[in-house]
mmCIF file with all atom_site columns, C-alpha atoms in Angstrom:
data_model
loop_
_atom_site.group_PDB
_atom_site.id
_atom_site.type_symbol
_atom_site.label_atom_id
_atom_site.label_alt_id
_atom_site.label_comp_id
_atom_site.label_asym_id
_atom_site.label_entity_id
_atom_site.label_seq_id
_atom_site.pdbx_PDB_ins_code
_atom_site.Cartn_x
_atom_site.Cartn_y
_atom_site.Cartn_z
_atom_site.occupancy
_atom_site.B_iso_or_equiv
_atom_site.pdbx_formal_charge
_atom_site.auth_seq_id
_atom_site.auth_comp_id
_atom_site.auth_asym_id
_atom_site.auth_atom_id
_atom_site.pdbx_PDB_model_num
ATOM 1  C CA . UNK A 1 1  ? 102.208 70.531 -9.293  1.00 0.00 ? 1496 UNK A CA 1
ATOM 2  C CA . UNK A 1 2  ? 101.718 72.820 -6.321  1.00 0.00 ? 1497 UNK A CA 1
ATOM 3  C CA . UNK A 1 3  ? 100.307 72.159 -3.224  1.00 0.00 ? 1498 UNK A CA 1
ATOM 4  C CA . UNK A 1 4  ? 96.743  73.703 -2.591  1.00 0.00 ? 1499 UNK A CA 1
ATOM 5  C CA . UNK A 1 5  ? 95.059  73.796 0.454   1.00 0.00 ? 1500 UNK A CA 1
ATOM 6  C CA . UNK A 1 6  ? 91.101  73.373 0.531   1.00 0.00 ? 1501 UNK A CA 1
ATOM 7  C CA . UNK A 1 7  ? 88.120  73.120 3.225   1.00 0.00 ? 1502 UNK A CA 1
ATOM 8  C CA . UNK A 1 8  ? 85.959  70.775 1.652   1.00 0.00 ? 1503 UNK A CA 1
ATOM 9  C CA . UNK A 1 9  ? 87.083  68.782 -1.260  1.00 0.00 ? 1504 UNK A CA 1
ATOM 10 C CA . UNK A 1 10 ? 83.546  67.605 -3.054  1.00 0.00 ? 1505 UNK A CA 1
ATOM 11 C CA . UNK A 1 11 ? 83.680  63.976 -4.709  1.00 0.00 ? 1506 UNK A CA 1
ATOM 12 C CA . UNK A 1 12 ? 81.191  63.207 -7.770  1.00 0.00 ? 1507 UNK A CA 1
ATOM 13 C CA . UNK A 1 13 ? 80.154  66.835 -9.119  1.00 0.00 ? 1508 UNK A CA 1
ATOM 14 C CA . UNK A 1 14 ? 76.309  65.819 -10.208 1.00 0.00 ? 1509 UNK A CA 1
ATOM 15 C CA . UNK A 1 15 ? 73.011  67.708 -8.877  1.00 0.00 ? 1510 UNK A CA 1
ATOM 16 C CA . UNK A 1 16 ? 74.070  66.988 -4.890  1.00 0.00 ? 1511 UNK A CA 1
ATOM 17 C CA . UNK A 1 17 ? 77.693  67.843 -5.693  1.00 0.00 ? 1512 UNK A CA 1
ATOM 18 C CA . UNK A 1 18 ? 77.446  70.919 -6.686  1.00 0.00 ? 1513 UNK A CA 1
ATOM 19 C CA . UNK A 1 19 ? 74.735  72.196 -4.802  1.00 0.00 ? 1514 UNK A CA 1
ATOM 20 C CA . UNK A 1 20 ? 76.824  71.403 -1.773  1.00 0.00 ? 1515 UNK A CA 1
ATOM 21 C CA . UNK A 1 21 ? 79.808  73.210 -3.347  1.00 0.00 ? 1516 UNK A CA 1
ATOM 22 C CA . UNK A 1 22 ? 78.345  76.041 -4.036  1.00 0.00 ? 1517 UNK A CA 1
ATOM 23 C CA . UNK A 1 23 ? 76.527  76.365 -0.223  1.00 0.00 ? 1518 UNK A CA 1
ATOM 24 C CA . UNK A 1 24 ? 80.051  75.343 0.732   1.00 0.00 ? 1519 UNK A CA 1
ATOM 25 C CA . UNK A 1 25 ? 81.544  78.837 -1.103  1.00 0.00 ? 1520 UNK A CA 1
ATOM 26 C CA . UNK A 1 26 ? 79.123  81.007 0.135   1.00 0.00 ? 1521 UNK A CA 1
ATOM 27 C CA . UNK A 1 27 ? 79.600  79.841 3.260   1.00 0.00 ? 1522 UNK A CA 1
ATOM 28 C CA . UNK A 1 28 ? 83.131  81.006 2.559   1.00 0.00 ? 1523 UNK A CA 1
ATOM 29 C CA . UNK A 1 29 ? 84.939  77.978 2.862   1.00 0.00 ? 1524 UNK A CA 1
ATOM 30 C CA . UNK A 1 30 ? 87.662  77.130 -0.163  1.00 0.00 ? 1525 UNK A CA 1
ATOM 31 C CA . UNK A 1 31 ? 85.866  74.086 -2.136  1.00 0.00 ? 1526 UNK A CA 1
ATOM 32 C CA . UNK A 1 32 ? 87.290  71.952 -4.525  1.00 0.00 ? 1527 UNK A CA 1
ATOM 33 C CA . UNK A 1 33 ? 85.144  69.455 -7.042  1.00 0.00 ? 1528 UNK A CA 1
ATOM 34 C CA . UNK A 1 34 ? 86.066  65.864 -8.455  1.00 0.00 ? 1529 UNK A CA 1
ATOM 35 C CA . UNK A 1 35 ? 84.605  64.349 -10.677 1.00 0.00 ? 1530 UNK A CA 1
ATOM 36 C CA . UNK A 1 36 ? 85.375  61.601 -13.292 1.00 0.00 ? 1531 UNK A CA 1
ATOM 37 C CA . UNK A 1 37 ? 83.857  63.741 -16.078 1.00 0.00 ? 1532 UNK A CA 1
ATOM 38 C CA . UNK A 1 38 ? 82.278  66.995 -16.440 1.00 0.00 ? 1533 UNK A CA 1
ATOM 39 C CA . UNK A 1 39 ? 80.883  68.559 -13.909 1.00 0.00 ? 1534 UNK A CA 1
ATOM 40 C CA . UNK A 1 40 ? 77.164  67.876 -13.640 1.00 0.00 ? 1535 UNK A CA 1
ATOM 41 C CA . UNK A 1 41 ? 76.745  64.858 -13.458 1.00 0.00 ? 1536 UNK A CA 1
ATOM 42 C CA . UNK A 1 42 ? 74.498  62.125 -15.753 1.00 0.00 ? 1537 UNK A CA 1
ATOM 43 C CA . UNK A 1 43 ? 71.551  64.140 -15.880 1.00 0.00 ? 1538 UNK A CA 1
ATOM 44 C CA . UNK A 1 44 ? 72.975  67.569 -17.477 1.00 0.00 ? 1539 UNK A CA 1
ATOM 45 C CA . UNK A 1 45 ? 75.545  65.947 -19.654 1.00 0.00 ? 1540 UNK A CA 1
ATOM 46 C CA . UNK A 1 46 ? 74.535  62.469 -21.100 1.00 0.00 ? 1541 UNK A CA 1
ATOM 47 C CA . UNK A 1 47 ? 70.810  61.927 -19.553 1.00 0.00 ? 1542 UNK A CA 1
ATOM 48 C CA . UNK A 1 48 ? 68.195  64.295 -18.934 1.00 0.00 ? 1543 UNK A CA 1
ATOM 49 C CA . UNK A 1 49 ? 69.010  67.315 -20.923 1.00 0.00 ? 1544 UNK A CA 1
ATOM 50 C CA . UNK A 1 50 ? 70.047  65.837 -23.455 1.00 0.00 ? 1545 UNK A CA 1
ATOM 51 C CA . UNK A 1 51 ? 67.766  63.711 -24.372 1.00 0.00 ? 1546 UNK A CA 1
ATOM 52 C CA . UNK A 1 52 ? 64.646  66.395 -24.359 1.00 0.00 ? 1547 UNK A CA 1
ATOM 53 C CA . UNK A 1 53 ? 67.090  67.785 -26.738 1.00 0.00 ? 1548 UNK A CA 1
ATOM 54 C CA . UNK A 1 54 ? 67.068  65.145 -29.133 1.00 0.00 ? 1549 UNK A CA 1
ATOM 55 C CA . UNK A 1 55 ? 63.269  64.895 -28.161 1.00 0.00 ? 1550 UNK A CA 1
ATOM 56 C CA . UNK A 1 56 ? 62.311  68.181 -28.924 1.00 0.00 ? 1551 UNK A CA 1
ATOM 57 C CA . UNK A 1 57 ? 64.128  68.031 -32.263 1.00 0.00 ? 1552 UNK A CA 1
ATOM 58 C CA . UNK A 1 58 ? 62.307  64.537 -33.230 1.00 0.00 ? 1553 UNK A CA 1
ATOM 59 C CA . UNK A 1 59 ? 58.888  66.435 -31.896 1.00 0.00 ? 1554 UNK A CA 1
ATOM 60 C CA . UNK A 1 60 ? 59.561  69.256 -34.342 1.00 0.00 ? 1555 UNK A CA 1
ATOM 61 C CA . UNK A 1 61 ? 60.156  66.867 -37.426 1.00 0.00 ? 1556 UNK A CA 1
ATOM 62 C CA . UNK A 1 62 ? 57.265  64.513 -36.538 1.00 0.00 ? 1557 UNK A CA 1
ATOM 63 C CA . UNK A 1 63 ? 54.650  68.079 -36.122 1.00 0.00 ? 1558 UNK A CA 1
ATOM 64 C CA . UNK A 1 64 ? 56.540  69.263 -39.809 1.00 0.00 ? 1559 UNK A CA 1
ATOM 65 C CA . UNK A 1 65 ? 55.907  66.258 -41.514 1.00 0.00 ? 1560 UNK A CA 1
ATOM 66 C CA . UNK A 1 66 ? 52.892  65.184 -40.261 1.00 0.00 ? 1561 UNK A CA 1
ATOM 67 C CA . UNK A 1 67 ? 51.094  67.876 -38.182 1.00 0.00 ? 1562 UNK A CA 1
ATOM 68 C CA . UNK A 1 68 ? 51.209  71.165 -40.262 1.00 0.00 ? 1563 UNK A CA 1
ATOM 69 C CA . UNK A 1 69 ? 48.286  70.358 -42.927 1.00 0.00 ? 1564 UNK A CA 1
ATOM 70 C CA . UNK A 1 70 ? 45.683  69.907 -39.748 1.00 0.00 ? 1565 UNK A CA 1
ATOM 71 C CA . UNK A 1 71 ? 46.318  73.516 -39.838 1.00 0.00 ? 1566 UNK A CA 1
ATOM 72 C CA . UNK A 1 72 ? 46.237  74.552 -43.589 1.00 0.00 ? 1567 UNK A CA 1
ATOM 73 C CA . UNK A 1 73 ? 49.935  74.704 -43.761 1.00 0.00 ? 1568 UNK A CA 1
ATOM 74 C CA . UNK A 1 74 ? 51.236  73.042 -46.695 1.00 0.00 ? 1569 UNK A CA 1
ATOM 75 C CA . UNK A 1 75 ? 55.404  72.364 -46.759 1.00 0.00 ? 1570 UNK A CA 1
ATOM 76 C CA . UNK A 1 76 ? 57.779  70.724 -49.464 1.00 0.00 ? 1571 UNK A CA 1
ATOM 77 C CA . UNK A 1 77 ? 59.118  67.309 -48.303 1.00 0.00 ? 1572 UNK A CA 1
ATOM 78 C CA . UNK A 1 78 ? 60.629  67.794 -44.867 1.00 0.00 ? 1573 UNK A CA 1
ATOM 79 C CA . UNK A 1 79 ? 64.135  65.818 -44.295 1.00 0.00 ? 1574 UNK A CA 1
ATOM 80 C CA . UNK A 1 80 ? 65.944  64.538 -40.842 1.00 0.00 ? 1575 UNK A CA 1
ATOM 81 C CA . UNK A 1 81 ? 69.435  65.327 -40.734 1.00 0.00 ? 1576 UNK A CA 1
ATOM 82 C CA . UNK A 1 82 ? 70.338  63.290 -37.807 1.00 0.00 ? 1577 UNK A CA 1
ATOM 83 C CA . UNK A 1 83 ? 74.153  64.621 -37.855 1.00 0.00 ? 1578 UNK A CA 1
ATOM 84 C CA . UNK A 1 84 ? 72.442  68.410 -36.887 1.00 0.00 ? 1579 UNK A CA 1
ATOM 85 C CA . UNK A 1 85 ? 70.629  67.011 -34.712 1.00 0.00 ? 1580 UNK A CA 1
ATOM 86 C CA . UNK A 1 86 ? 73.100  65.430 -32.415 1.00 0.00 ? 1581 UNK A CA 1
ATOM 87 C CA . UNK A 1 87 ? 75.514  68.596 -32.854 1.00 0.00 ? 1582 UNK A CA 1
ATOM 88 C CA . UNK A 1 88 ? 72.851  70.616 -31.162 1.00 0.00 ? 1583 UNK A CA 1
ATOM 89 C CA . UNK A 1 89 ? 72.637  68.069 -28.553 1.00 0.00 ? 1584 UNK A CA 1
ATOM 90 C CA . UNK A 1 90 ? 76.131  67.854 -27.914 1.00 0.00 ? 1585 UNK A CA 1
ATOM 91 C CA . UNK A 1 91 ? 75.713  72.104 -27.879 1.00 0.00 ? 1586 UNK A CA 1
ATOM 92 C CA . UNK A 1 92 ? 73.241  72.449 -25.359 1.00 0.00 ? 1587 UNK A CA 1
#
């Protein structure tokens, strides 16, 4: 392992984190990020985002199976494929 030499070394990577990272760099200092995980944090990897993910998608099948006729759409029987569904969470 080599030895590297940084300014500011950044601990937890989440929404403060990183904002202070990146100021850090354009303030043209050398910046380094821990973090247990991915950088992020909660909110952009496991919470927020993707969760309206998994929202949206429920929202979609709920307004296909039960929404569409209101406006003289008529559909065949509309399925949930829950394995999709979390693959395009895990995507995003």
């Amino acid at each position: 392992m080599s030895d590297t030499a940084f300014d500011l070394v950044v601990i937890g990577a989440g929404p403060g984190g990183y904002v202070a990272a990146s100021k850090a760099a354009e303030l043209g200092m050398k910046v380094a990020c821990i973090d247990k995980s991915y950088l992020g944090g909660t909110c952009l990897n496991v919470g927020c985002i993707p969760s309206k993910a998994l929202l949206e998608s429920s929202d979609l099948f709920y307004r296909a199976k039960r929404g569409l006729g209101h406006h003289g759409i008529g559909q065949g029987e509309v399925g949930l494929d829950l394995q999709a569904m979390m693959a395009r969470k895990e995507k995003i």
